[in-house]
XYZ file of C-alpha atoms in Angstrom:
505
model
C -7.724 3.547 6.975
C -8.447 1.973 10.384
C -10.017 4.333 13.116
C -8.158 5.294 15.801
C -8.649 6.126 19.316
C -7.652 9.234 20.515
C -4.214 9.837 21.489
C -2.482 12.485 22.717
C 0.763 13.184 20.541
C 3.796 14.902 21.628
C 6.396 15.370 19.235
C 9.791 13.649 20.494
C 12.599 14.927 17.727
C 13.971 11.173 17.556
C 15.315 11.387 14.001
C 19.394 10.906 13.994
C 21.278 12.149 11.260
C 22.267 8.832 9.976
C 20.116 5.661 8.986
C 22.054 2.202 8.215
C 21.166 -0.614 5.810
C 20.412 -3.289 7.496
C 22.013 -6.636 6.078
C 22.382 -9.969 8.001
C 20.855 -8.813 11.477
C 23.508 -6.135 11.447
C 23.393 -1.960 10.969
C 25.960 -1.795 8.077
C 27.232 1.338 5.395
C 27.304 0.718 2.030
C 29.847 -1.128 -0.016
C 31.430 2.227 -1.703
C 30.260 4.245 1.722
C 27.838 6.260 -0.074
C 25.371 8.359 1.367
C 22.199 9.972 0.382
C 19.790 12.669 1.877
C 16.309 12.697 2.647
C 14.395 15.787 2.853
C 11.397 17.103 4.754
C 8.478 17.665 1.840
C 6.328 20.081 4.448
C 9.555 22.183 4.979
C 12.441 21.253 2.171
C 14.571 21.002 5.019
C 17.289 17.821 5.019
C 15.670 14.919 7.104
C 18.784 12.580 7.296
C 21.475 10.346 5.833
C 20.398 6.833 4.140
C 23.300 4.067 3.794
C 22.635 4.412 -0.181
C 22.470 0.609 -1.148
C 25.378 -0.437 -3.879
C 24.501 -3.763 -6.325
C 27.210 -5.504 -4.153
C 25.264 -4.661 -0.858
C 21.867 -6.089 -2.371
C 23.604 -9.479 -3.186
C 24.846 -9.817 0.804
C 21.043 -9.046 1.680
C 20.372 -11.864 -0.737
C 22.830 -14.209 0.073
C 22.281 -13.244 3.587
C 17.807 -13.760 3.561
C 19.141 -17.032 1.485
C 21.749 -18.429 3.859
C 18.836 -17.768 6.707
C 16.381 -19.867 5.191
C 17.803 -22.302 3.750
C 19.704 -23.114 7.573
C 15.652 -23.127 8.611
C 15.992 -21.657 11.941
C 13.301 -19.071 11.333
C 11.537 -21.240 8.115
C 11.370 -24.377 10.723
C 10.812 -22.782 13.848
C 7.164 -23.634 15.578
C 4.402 -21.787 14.322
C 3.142 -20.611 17.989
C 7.155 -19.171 18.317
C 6.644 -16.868 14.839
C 3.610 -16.046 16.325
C 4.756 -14.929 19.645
C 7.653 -12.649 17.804
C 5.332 -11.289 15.456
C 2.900 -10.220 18.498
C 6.224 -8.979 20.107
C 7.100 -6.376 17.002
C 3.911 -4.984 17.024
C 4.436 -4.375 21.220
C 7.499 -2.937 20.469
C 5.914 -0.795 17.859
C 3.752 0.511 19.702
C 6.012 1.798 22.554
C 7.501 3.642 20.171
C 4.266 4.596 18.320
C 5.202 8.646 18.737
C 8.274 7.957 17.161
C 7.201 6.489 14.572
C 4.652 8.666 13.843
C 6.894 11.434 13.950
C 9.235 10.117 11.407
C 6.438 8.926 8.987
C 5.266 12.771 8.724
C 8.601 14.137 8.704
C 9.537 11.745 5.951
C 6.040 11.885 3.933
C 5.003 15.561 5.188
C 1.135 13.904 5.572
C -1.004 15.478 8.198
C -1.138 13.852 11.418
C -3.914 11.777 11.627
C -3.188 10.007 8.264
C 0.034 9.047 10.244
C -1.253 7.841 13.303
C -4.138 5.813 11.545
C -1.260 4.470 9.194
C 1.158 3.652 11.934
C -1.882 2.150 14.256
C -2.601 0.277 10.746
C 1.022 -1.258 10.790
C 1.190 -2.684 13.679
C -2.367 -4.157 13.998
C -1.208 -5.856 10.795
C 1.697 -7.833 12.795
C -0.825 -8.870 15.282
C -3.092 -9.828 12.561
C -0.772 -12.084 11.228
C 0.518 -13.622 14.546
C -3.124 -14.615 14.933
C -3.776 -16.044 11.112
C -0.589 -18.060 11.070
C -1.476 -20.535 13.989
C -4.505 -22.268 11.728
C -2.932 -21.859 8.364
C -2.599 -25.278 7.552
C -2.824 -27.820 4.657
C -5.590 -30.195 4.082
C -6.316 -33.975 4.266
C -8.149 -34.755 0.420
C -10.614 -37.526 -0.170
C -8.662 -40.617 -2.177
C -10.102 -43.485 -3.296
C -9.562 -46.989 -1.109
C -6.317 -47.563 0.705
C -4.811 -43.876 -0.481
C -4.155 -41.008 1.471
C -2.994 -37.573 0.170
C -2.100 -34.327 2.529
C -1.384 -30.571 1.300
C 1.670 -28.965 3.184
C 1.858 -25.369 2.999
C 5.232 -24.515 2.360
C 7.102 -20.764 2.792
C 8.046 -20.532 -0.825
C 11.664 -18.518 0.335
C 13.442 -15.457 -0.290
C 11.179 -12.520 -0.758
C 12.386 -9.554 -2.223
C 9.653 -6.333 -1.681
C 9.893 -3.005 -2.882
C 7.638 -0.140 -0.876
C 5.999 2.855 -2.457
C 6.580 6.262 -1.031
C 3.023 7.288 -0.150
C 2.996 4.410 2.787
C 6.393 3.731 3.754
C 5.769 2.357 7.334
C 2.169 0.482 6.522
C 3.165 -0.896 3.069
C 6.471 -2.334 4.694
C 4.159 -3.786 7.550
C 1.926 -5.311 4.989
C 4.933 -7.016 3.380
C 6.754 -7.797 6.279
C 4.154 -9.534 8.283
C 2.423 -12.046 6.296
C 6.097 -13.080 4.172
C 7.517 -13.836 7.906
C 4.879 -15.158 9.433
C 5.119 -18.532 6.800
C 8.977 -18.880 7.246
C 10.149 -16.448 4.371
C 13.454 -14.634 3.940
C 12.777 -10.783 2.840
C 14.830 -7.992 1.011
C 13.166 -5.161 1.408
C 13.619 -2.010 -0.744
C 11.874 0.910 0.964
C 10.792 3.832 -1.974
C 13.836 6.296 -1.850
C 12.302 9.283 -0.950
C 11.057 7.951 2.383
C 13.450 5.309 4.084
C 13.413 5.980 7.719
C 10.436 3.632 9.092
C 11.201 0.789 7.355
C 14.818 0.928 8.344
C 13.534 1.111 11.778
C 10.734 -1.346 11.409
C 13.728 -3.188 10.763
C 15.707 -2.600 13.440
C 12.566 -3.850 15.343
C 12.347 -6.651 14.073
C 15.775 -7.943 14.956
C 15.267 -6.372 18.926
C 11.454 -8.617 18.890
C 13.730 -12.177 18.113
C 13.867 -11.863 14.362
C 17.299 -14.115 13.522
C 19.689 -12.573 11.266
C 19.155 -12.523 7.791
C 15.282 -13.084 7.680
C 14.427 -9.460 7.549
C 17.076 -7.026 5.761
C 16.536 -3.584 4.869
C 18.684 -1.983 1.170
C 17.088 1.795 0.559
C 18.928 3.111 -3.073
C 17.458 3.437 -6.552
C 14.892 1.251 -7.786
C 16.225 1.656 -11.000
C 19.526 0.043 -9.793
C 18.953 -1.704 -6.585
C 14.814 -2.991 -7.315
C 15.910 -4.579 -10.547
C 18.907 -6.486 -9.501
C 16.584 -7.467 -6.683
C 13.857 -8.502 -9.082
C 16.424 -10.454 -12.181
C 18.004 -11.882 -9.113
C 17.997 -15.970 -9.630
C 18.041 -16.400 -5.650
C 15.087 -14.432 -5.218
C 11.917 -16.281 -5.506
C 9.210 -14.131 -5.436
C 8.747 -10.399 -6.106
C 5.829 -7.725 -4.129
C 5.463 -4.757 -5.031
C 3.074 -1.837 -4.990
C 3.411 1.129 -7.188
C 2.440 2.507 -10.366
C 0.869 0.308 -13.152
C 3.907 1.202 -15.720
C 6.804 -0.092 -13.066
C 4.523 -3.130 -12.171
C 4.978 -3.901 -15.992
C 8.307 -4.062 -16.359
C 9.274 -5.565 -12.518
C 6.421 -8.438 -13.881
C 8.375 -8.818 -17.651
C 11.901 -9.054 -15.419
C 10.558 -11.711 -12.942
C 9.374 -13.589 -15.878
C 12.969 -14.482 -16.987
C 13.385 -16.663 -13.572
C 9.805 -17.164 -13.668
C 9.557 -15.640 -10.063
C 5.948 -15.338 -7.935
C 4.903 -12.180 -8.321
C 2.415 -9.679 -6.637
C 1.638 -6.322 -7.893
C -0.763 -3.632 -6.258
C -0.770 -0.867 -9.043
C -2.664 2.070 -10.012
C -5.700 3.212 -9.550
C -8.640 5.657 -10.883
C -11.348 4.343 -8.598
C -15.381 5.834 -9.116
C -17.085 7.267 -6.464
C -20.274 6.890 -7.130
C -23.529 9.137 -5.318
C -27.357 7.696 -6.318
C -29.713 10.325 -5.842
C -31.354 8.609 -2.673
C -27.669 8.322 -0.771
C -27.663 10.122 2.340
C -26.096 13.703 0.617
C -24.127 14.713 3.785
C -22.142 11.440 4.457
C -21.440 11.332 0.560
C -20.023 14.472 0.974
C -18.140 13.688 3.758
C -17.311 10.240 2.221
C -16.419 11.615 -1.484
C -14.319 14.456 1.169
C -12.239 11.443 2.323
C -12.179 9.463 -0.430
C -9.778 11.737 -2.564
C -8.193 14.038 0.055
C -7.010 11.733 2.696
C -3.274 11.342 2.248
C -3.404 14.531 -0.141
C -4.670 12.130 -2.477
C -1.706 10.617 -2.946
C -3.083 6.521 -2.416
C -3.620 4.072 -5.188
C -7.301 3.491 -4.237
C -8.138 7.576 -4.371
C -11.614 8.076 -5.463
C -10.734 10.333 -7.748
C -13.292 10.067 -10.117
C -16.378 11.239 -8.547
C -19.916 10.423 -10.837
C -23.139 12.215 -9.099
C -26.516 11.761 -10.261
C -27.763 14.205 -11.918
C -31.024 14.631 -9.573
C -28.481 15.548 -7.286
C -25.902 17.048 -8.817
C -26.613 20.492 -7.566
C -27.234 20.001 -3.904
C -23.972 18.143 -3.415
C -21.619 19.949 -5.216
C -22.803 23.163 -3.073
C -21.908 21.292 0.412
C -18.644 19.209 -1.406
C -17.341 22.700 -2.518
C -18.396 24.379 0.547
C -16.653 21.623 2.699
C -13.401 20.990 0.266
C -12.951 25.216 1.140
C -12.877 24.524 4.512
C -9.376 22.032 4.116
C -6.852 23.244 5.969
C -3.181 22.747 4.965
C -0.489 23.455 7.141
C 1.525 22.320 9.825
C 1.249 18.022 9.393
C 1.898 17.185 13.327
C -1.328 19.938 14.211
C -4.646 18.087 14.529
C -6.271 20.857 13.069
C -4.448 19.969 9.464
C -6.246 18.241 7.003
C -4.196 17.809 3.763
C -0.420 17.724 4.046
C 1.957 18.371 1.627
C 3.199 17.046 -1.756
C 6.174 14.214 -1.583
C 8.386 16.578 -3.793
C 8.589 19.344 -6.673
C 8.600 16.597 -9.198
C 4.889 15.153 -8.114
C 3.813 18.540 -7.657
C 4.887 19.560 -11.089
C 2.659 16.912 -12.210
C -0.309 16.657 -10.938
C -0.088 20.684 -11.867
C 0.765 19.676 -15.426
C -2.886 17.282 -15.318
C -5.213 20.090 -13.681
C -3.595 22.665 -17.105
C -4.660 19.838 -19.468
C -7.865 19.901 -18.199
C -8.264 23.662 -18.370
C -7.064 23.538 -22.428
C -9.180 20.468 -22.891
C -12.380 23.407 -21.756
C -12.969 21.745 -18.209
C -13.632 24.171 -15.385
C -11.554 24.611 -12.212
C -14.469 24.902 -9.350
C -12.097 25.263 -6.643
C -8.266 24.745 -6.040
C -6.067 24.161 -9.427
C -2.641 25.382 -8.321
C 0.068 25.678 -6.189
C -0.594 26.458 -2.834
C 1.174 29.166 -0.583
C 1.298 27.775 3.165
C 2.265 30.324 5.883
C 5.458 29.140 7.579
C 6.025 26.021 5.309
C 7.209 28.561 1.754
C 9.847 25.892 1.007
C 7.515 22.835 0.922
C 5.633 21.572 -1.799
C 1.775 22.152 -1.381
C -1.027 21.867 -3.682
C -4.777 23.523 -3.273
C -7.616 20.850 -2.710
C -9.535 21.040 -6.071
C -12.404 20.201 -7.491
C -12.443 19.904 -11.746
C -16.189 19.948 -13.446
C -17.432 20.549 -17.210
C -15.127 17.219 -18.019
C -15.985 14.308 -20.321
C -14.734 10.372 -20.090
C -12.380 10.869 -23.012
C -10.245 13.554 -21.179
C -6.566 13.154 -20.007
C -7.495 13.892 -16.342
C -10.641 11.375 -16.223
C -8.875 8.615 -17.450
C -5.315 8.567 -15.850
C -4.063 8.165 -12.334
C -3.045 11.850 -11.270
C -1.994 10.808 -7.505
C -2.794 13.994 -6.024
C -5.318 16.084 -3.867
C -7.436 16.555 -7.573
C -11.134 14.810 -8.102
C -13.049 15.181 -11.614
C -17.065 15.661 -11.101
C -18.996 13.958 -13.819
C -23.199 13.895 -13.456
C -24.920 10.910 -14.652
C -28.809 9.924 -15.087
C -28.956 6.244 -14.344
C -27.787 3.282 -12.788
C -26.860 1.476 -15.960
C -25.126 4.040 -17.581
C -23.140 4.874 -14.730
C -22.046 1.293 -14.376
C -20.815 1.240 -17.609
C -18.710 4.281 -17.293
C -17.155 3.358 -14.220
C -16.055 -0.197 -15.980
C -14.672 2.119 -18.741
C -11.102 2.091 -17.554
C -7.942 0.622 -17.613
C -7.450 -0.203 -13.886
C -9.876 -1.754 -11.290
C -8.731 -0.884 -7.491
C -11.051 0.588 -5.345
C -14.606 2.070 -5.683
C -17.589 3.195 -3.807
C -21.020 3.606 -3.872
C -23.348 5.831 -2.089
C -27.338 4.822 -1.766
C -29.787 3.954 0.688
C -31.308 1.283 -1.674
C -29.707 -2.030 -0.403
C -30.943 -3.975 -3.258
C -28.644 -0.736 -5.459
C -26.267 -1.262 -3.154
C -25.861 -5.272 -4.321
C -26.344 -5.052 -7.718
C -23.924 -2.241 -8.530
C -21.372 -4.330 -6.245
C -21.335 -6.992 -8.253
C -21.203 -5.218 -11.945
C -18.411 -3.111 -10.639
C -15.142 -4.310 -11.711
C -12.963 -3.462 -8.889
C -11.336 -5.409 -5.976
C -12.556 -3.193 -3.627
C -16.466 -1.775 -3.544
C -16.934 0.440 -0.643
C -20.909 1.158 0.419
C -21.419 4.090 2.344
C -18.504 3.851 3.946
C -14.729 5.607 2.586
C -12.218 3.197 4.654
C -10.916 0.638 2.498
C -8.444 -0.969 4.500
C -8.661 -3.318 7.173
C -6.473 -6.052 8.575
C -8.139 -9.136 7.304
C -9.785 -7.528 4.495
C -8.910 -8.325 0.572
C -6.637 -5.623 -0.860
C -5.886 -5.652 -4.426
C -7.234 -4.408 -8.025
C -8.878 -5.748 -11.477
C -7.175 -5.175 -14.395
C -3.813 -2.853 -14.403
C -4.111 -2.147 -11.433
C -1.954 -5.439 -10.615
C -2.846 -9.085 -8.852
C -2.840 -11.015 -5.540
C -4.591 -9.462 -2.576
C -2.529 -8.105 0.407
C -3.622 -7.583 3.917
C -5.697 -10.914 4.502
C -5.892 -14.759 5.400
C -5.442 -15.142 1.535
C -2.251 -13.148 1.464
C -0.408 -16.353 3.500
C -0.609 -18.620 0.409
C 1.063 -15.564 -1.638
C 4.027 -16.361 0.554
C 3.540 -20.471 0.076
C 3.940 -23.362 -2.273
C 1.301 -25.939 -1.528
C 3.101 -29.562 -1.649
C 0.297 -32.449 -1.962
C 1.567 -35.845 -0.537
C 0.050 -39.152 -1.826
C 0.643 -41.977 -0.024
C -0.481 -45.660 0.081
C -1.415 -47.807 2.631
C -2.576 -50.918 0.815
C -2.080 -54.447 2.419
C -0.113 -55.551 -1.224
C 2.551 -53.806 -2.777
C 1.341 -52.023 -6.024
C 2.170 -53.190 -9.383
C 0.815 -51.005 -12.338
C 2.890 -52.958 -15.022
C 1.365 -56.413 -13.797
C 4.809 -57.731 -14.367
């Protein structure tokens, strides 16, 4: 995601065994006092205790993010004093950037740079936002004669968002920032498999100046907890990012109360190499593109089409390269891919690469279970590379969400166009050519919200991010993301020297 400088990184062991909800500006246990555990997916080891969120403890956030705005002491306060707090989380945040680092790869088991850029990601979003808030404003419209009419941009309330377990900390952040920065109330349901830096992004939040009740944190089941959340009738709007099938039904629930809603979904993005590209920084690129985060992101290139002029060459130095991974321990530098979130994921993305193999594709590298020295009781999977596969098979067409990339040749420009629009979702892609004019006009035919050229970062604070098609609507991490958060009220007003009288009576 973003680059970041280096730091040096020294692990601190501040994990505690127990992690609160956090309801009202308070640390609180659950209704019932239930607990649940959180476990290590490097190691298998037992992380912590969550506060496991009960239905009862999800209507006092509500009632609780409600009670907070409507009493307007956050929702009216002066823009330049939201600013100033949200500037202040992100200092806080990164005081405690080791920490949080720490518990982002204990809770994930990602390597850690994808941590650090992630965390570094998180807070520069907060001091995005502080910035974009001061001149988000309405408008003054032309009228005809002695009319006048205004827009007001208005924080459109309580905000209930539910985080994906691949980002905990930088999804939450992405959330967070722009939904407080307009006045909003938020719920937030962090993914229950990886709690721990939203709760304390939380907890931040409330140290920065955050008054009660605007930000509250409920980790439990999203089967339980999300959809009371979402059918909620004091809830007014809905994000959430995860997989295409859950965006479905959280979108057919919100439509009962008829609820804003903004989805960032699946993905099954191309990555696309013309035979002029630059070979070695498509390598690297393509390299990036589906490994980073074990290839566990919604934007994962994980469809990779290479010309077929080509074809040869850069498969030899993508193979050569993808051997050269190394998995192992997530805080070393040296570690490239971490591990899998848990046996369940890893079960499946096993279950795609075995379709593939009885479908006749061939396993170039990788295509199983990986044995990691010291880490037996985590849940690894090799770096691999599928070839000898065709558009119609399982694992070209579906969202696998794991270190796995398909390598398809192609002869032209216009056929590879068309096969890269052949899909059901529309997230991220990139393209890889020294032809500028190539570079433009496969841009605009792709149908994608995100088209990266020569370049494998997709994420920026104050860049669009969002898909096409099932892979969900509304873009997150920009200017634009503000009115997401926002009704727009227009005024009209008159100013005429005579009363009006429309009747003539």
């Amino acid at each position: 995601m973003t680059s970041v400088k280096e730091q040096k990184f020294e692990q601190l062991e501040t994990k505690r065994d127990m992690y609160w909800m956090i309801i009202n500006g308070e640390r609180v246990e659950s209704s019932n006092g239930d607990t649940y555990i959180t476990y290590n997916p490097a190691t298998g080891e037992a992380i912590a205790k969550i506060a496991k969120a009960t239905k009862e403890d999800a209507e006092r956030a509500v009632q609780a993010a409600r009670n907070a705005f409507d009493l307007g002491k956050w929702r009216l306060s002066p823009v330049n004093k939201r600013s100033r707090t949200l500037n202040k989380i992100a200092s806080i945040m990164r005081s405690r950037f080791n920490e949080l680092v720490e518990l982002e790869i204990l809770d994930t088991g990602k390597s850690l740079g994808a941590a650090q850029g992630q965390v570094m990601q998180a807070i520069e979003d907060f001091e995005f936002y502080a910035g974009a808030i001061v001149s988000h404003r309405g408008a003054n419209n032309s009228m005809p004669g002695q009319f006048q009419n205004i827009t007001e941009k208005e924080p459109v309330g309580v905000c209930a968002q539910i985080i994906p377990w691949n980002y905990p900390l930088m999804m939450a952040a992405w959330k967070i920032a722009p939904a407080i920065a307009v006045g909003c109330s938020v719920v937030v349901k962090p993914a229950t498999l990886t709690p721990l830096t939203a709760i304390v992004l939380g907890e931040i939040c409330l140290e920065a100046g955050v008054p009660a009740g605007v930000v509250n944190i409920v980790p439990g089941a999203g089967s339980e907890i999300g959809n009371y959340l979402v059918e909620h009738p004091q809830v007014d709007k809905v994000a959430f990012t995860g997989s295409t099938p859950i965006g479905k039904n959280i979108m057919a629930r919100a439509s009962e109360t008829l609820k804003r809603v903004t989805l960032e979904l699946g993905g099954k993005s191309p990555n696309i190499v013309f035979a002029d590209a630059d070979l070695d920084a498509a390598v690297d690129g393509s390299l990036f593109g589906i490994f980073y985060n074990t290839g566990q992101s919604c934007e994962a290139r994980s469809r990779l089409y290479v010309q077929e002029d080509v074809y040869d060459a850069f498969m030899e130095k993508f193979v050569e390269k993808t051997k050269k991974l190394q998995l192992g321990n997530p805080f070393a530098k040296e570690t490239h891919v971490g591990a899998i979130i848990n046996r369940e994921q890893l079960e499946v993305i096993d279950g795609y690469v075995q379709s593939a193999i009885q479908e006749g594709a061939t396993i170039v590298t990788g295509g199983k279970e990986a044995k990691v020295e010291g880490y037996e009781n985590g849940f690894w999977y090799e770096p691999t590379i599928i070839a000898n596969v065709h558009d119609d098979m399982k694992v070209v067409k579906e969202e696998i969400f794991g270190p796995v990339v398909v390598v398809l040749p192609f002869k032209d420009e216009k056929e590879v166009v068309k096969r890269a629009n052949t899909s059901d979702y529309g997230l991220g892609s990139a393209i890889w050519t020294t032809d500028y004019a190539r570079a433009t006009r496969v841009s605009k035919q792709i149908q994608a919200g995100i088209v990266m050229v020569n370049c494998p970062f997709s994420a920026f604070p104050g860049t669009p991010f969002g898909g096409y098609k099932q892979s969900g609507f509304g873009r997150e991490l920009c200017i634009e993301t503000l009115d997401l958060y926002c009704e727009t009220k227009s005024v009209i007003s008159y100013f005429g020297n005579r009363p009006l009288n429309p009747f003539g009576l």
